[in-house]
Amino acid sequence: MSYNEEEMAFIEWYPMGYGVGFKVMRRLLELQTKYQRLELYETEGFGKLLVLDGTIQLVEVGEESYHEVLVHPALLAHPNPRNVLIIGGGDGGTLREVLRHKTVERATMVEIDEIVVEVARLYLDIAGGAFDDPRAKVIIGDGVKYLKENDGKFDAIIVDSTDPVGPAKLLFSEEFYRNAYARLNNPGIYVTQAGSVYLFTNELLDAYRAMKKVFDRVYYFSFPVIGYASPWSFLVGVKGSLDFTKVDLERAKGLELYYYDPERHETLFQMPRYVRKLLEGQ
């Protein structure tokens, strides 16, 4: 990452010198939590910018371009998602979107860093009251350990983690996928973000191949996310006969989505030809 105080800009540098940057007005917060370095900036045109260990997590204006796409395709593909588990997602955006579904009776969020949750509550206009929703249960803990040791069952598991590199690599391992599969009801659906299509291609391929060893079916899709090196990739694992290519348009009507378009669900599956060939082993 790079914060240039003289030029008032924050740039996240990806592999090969590719950068995503925002003009910032000021730095609001910088602190070291038990797990990571957290920074918060006020940008010129996108509201607040949350950064963890030098990587952009979200900007307030446009964060829905990530959270809507992570949550709604999966939940609308499931026939009746009532019990949902979120791994990560400390800013509250994923929890907010999950709770927009009337079928959801319980949404459990397991976030390892309580400081992220506190900062979200105090500084970010993201959660929209989700943390205080009676259907929500927020657990501060290790999501990998929780999934391994908890014997509860879920209709959907959503992993809202940092990039599939460094410590977060455990969330993209075959062992983690097997634990997730065991905790899913049948039918059940699992979804995770999987990094930049162009710049984390190898990580995407590794995660896809590991998921293929575990889930009954695996799907990949991409979407342009504001603040990320787009297009951004997502992976979906299915337990049972659920078909992720189809979503419930009737349930979608009440959601009033801004970025994800359920009526054009098929457009999610657009992937650069060379990446598709790699994924499909051609």
mmCIF file of N, CA, C and O in Angstrom, residues 93-131:
data_model
loop_
_atom_site.group_PDB
_atom_site.id
_atom_site.type_symbol
_atom_site.label_atom_id
_atom_site.label_comp_id
_atom_site.label_asym_id
_atom_site.label_seq_id
_atom_site.Cartn_x
_atom_site.Cartn_y
_atom_site.Cartn_z
ATOM 1 N N GLY A 93 -21.463 -5.092 6.244
ATOM 2 C CA GLY A 93 -22.161 -5.001 4.970
ATOM 3 C C GLY A 93 -22.782 -6.311 4.519
ATOM 4 O O GLY A 93 -23.918 -6.345 4.031
ATOM 5 N N THR A 94 -22.071 -7.401 4.689
ATOM 6 C CA THR A 94 -22.607 -8.710 4.314
ATOM 7 C C THR A 94 -23.774 -9.089 5.209
ATOM 8 O O THR A 94 -24.809 -9.576 4.746
ATOM 9 N N LEU A 95 -23.633 -8.845 6.512
ATOM 10 C CA LEU A 95 -24.720 -9.122 7.449
ATOM 11 C C LEU A 95 -25.960 -8.319 7.080
ATOM 12 O O LEU A 95 -27.085 -8.837 7.100
ATOM 13 N N ARG A 96 -25.769 -7.080 6.725
ATOM 14 C CA ARG A 96 -26.891 -6.220 6.318
ATOM 15 C C ARG A 96 -27.642 -6.818 5.135
ATOM 16 O O ARG A 96 -28.879 -6.893 5.144
ATOM 17 N N GLU A 97 -26.919 -7.256 4.126
ATOM 18 C CA GLU A 97 -27.557 -7.796 2.928
ATOM 19 C C GLU A 97 -28.246 -9.127 3.212
ATOM 20 O O GLU A 97 -29.325 -9.398 2.695
ATOM 21 N N VAL A 98 -27.637 -9.968 4.039
ATOM 22 C CA VAL A 98 -28.259 -11.250 4.396
ATOM 23 C C VAL A 98 -29.606 -11.020 5.070
ATOM 24 O O VAL A 98 -30.606 -11.685 4.767
ATOM 25 N N LEU A 99 -29.647 -10.054 5.984
ATOM 26 C CA LEU A 99 -30.863 -9.810 6.753
ATOM 27 C C LEU A 99 -31.973 -9.153 5.945
ATOM 28 O O LEU A 99 -33.105 -9.037 6.426
ATOM 29 N N ARG A 100 -31.676 -8.742 4.734
ATOM 30 C CA ARG A 100 -32.727 -8.211 3.861
ATOM 31 C C ARG A 100 -33.636 -9.321 3.353
ATOM 32 O O ARG A 100 -34.734 -9.042 2.856
ATOM 33 N N HIS A 101 -33.213 -10.551 3.482
ATOM 34 C CA HIS A 101 -34.025 -11.692 3.047
ATOM 35 C C HIS A 101 -34.999 -12.084 4.149
ATOM 36 O O HIS A 101 -34.599 -12.428 5.260
ATOM 37 N N LYS A 102 -36.277 -12.047 3.837
ATOM 38 C CA LYS A 102 -37.312 -12.343 4.830
ATOM 39 C C LYS A 102 -37.294 -13.790 5.280
ATOM 40 O O LYS A 102 -37.805 -14.118 6.364
ATOM 41 N N THR A 103 -36.746 -14.680 4.466
ATOM 42 C CA THR A 103 -36.683 -16.091 4.849
ATOM 43 C C THR A 103 -35.673 -16.333 5.967
ATOM 44 O O THR A 103 -35.762 -17.329 6.684
ATOM 45 N N VAL A 104 -34.698 -15.437 6.118
ATOM 46 C CA VAL A 104 -33.612 -15.641 7.080
ATOM 47 C C VAL A 104 -34.121 -15.457 8.506
ATOM 48 O O VAL A 104 -34.617 -14.395 8.870
ATOM 49 N N GLU A 105 -33.975 -16.516 9.303
ATOM 50 C CA GLU A 105 -34.376 -16.495 10.700
ATOM 51 C C GLU A 105 -33.197 -16.240 11.629
ATOM 52 O O GLU A 105 -33.360 -15.680 12.721
ATOM 53 N N ARG A 106 -31.994 -16.654 11.203
ATOM 54 C CA ARG A 106 -30.796 -16.460 12.018
ATOM 55 C C ARG A 106 -29.596 -16.232 11.099
ATOM 56 O O ARG A 106 -29.381 -16.993 10.163
ATOM 57 N N ALA A 107 -28.835 -15.180 11.401
ATOM 58 C CA ALA A 107 -27.592 -14.901 10.678
ATOM 59 C C ALA A 107 -26.478 -14.794 11.717
ATOM 60 O O ALA A 107 -26.473 -13.890 12.546
ATOM 61 N N THR A 108 -25.554 -15.734 11.667
ATOM 62 C CA THR A 108 -24.428 -15.765 12.597
ATOM 63 C C THR A 108 -23.180 -15.253 11.891
ATOM 64 O O THR A 108 -22.813 -15.765 10.831
ATOM 65 N N MET A 109 -22.551 -14.240 12.458
ATOM 66 C CA MET A 109 -21.338 -13.681 11.879
ATOM 67 C C MET A 109 -20.175 -13.952 12.821
ATOM 68 O O MET A 109 -20.232 -13.599 14.006
ATOM 69 N N VAL A 110 -19.114 -14.578 12.303
ATOM 70 C CA VAL A 110 -17.929 -14.877 13.096
ATOM 71 C C VAL A 110 -16.773 -14.051 12.549
ATOM 72 O O VAL A 110 -16.271 -14.308 11.456
ATOM 73 N N GLU A 111 -16.377 -13.050 13.306
ATOM 74 C CA GLU A 111 -15.311 -12.121 12.904
ATOM 75 C C GLU A 111 -14.182 -12.206 13.931
ATOM 76 O O GLU A 111 -14.418 -12.082 15.127
ATOM 77 N N ILE A 112 -12.964 -12.399 13.455
ATOM 78 C CA ILE A 112 -11.839 -12.601 14.370
ATOM 79 C C ILE A 112 -11.384 -11.325 15.067
ATOM 80 O O ILE A 112 -10.882 -11.364 16.179
ATOM 81 N N ASP A 113 -11.603 -10.170 14.428
ATOM 82 C CA ASP A 113 -11.054 -8.914 14.944
ATOM 83 C C ASP A 113 -12.169 -7.995 15.444
ATOM 84 O O ASP A 113 -12.859 -7.353 14.653
ATOM 85 N N GLU A 114 -12.340 -7.932 16.758
ATOM 86 C CA GLU A 114 -13.426 -7.119 17.313
ATOM 87 C C GLU A 114 -13.230 -5.632 17.051
ATOM 88 O O GLU A 114 -14.200 -4.866 17.033
ATOM 89 N N ILE A 115 -11.986 -5.198 16.820
ATOM 90 C CA ILE A 115 -11.737 -3.786 16.553
ATOM 91 C C ILE A 115 -12.373 -3.368 15.231
ATOM 92 O O ILE A 115 -12.878 -2.241 15.101
ATOM 93 N N VAL A 116 -12.385 -4.262 14.249
ATOM 94 C CA VAL A 116 -13.028 -3.957 12.968
ATOM 95 C C VAL A 116 -14.520 -3.700 13.182
ATOM 96 O O VAL A 116 -15.090 -2.754 12.625
ATOM 97 N N VAL A 117 -15.140 -4.526 14.001
ATOM 98 C CA VAL A 117 -16.568 -4.348 14.297
ATOM 99 C C VAL A 117 -16.796 -3.029 15.023
ATOM 100 O O VAL A 117 -17.739 -2.283 14.710
ATOM 101 N N GLU A 118 -15.942 -2.712 15.984
ATOM 102 C CA GLU A 118 -16.091 -1.465 16.735
ATOM 103 C C GLU A 118 -15.921 -0.248 15.835
ATOM 104 O O GLU A 118 -16.679 0.730 15.944
ATOM 105 N N VAL A 119 -14.932 -0.298 14.952
ATOM 106 C CA VAL A 119 -14.717 0.815 14.023
ATOM 107 C C VAL A 119 -15.909 0.956 13.082
ATOM 108 O O VAL A 119 -16.350 2.075 12.771
ATOM 109 N N ALA A 120 -16.445 -0.163 12.641
ATOM 110 C CA ALA A 120 -17.617 -0.113 11.769
ATOM 111 C C ALA A 120 -18.800 0.536 12.472
ATOM 112 O O ALA A 120 -19.523 1.344 11.885
ATOM 113 N N ARG A 121 -18.984 0.186 13.722
ATOM 114 C CA ARG A 121 -20.090 0.759 14.498
ATOM 115 C C ARG A 121 -19.922 2.266 14.711
ATOM 116 O O ARG A 121 -20.885 3.038 14.627
ATOM 117 N N LEU A 122 -18.697 2.694 14.972
ATOM 118 C CA LEU A 122 -18.448 4.085 15.350
ATOM 119 C C LEU A 122 -18.247 5.017 14.162
ATOM 120 O O LEU A 122 -18.614 6.194 14.220
ATOM 121 N N TYR A 123 -17.666 4.510 13.078
ATOM 122 C CA TYR A 123 -17.222 5.399 12.003
ATOM 123 C C TYR A 123 -17.879 5.160 10.643
ATOM 124 O O TYR A 123 -17.928 6.073 9.822
ATOM 125 N N LEU A 124 -18.330 3.940 10.379
ATOM 126 C CA LEU A 124 -18.802 3.610 9.038
ATOM 127 C C LEU A 124 -20.323 3.550 8.973
ATOM 128 O O LEU A 124 -20.970 3.039 9.882
ATOM 129 N N ASP A 125 -20.861 4.038 7.885
ATOM 130 C CA ASP A 125 -22.307 3.979 7.660
ATOM 131 C C ASP A 125 -22.593 2.801 6.734
ATOM 132 O O ASP A 125 -23.056 2.969 5.607
ATOM 133 N N ILE A 126 -22.283 1.600 7.206
ATOM 134 C CA ILE A 126 -22.377 0.408 6.371
ATOM 135 C C ILE A 126 -23.438 -0.567 6.869
ATOM 136 O O ILE A 126 -24.294 -1.023 6.110
ATOM 137 N N ALA A 127 -23.413 -0.884 8.152
ATOM 138 C CA ALA A 127 -24.231 -1.980 8.668
ATOM 139 C C ALA A 127 -25.731 -1.686 8.655
ATOM 140 O O ALA A 127 -26.547 -2.599 8.573
ATOM 141 N N GLY A 128 -26.096 -0.420 8.739
ATOM 142 C CA GLY A 128 -27.519 -0.078 8.686
ATOM 143 C C GLY A 128 -28.351 -0.735 9.770
ATOM 144 O O GLY A 128 -29.487 -1.147 9.530
ATOM 145 N N GLY A 129 -27.795 -0.869 10.958
ATOM 146 C CA GLY A 129 -28.534 -1.469 12.066
ATOM 147 C C GLY A 129 -28.471 -2.977 12.134
ATOM 148 O O GLY A 129 -29.074 -3.591 13.027
ATOM 149 N N ALA A 130 -27.717 -3.602 11.230
ATOM 150 C CA ALA A 130 -27.685 -5.062 11.169
ATOM 151 C C ALA A 130 -27.132 -5.695 12.438
ATOM 152 O O ALA A 130 -27.591 -6.755 12.869
ATOM 153 N N PHE A 131 -26.143 -5.056 13.054
ATOM 154 C CA PHE A 131 -25.549 -5.620 14.264
ATOM 155 C C PHE A 131 -26.569 -5.758 15.401
ATOM 156 O O PHE A 131 -26.420 -6.604 16.272
#
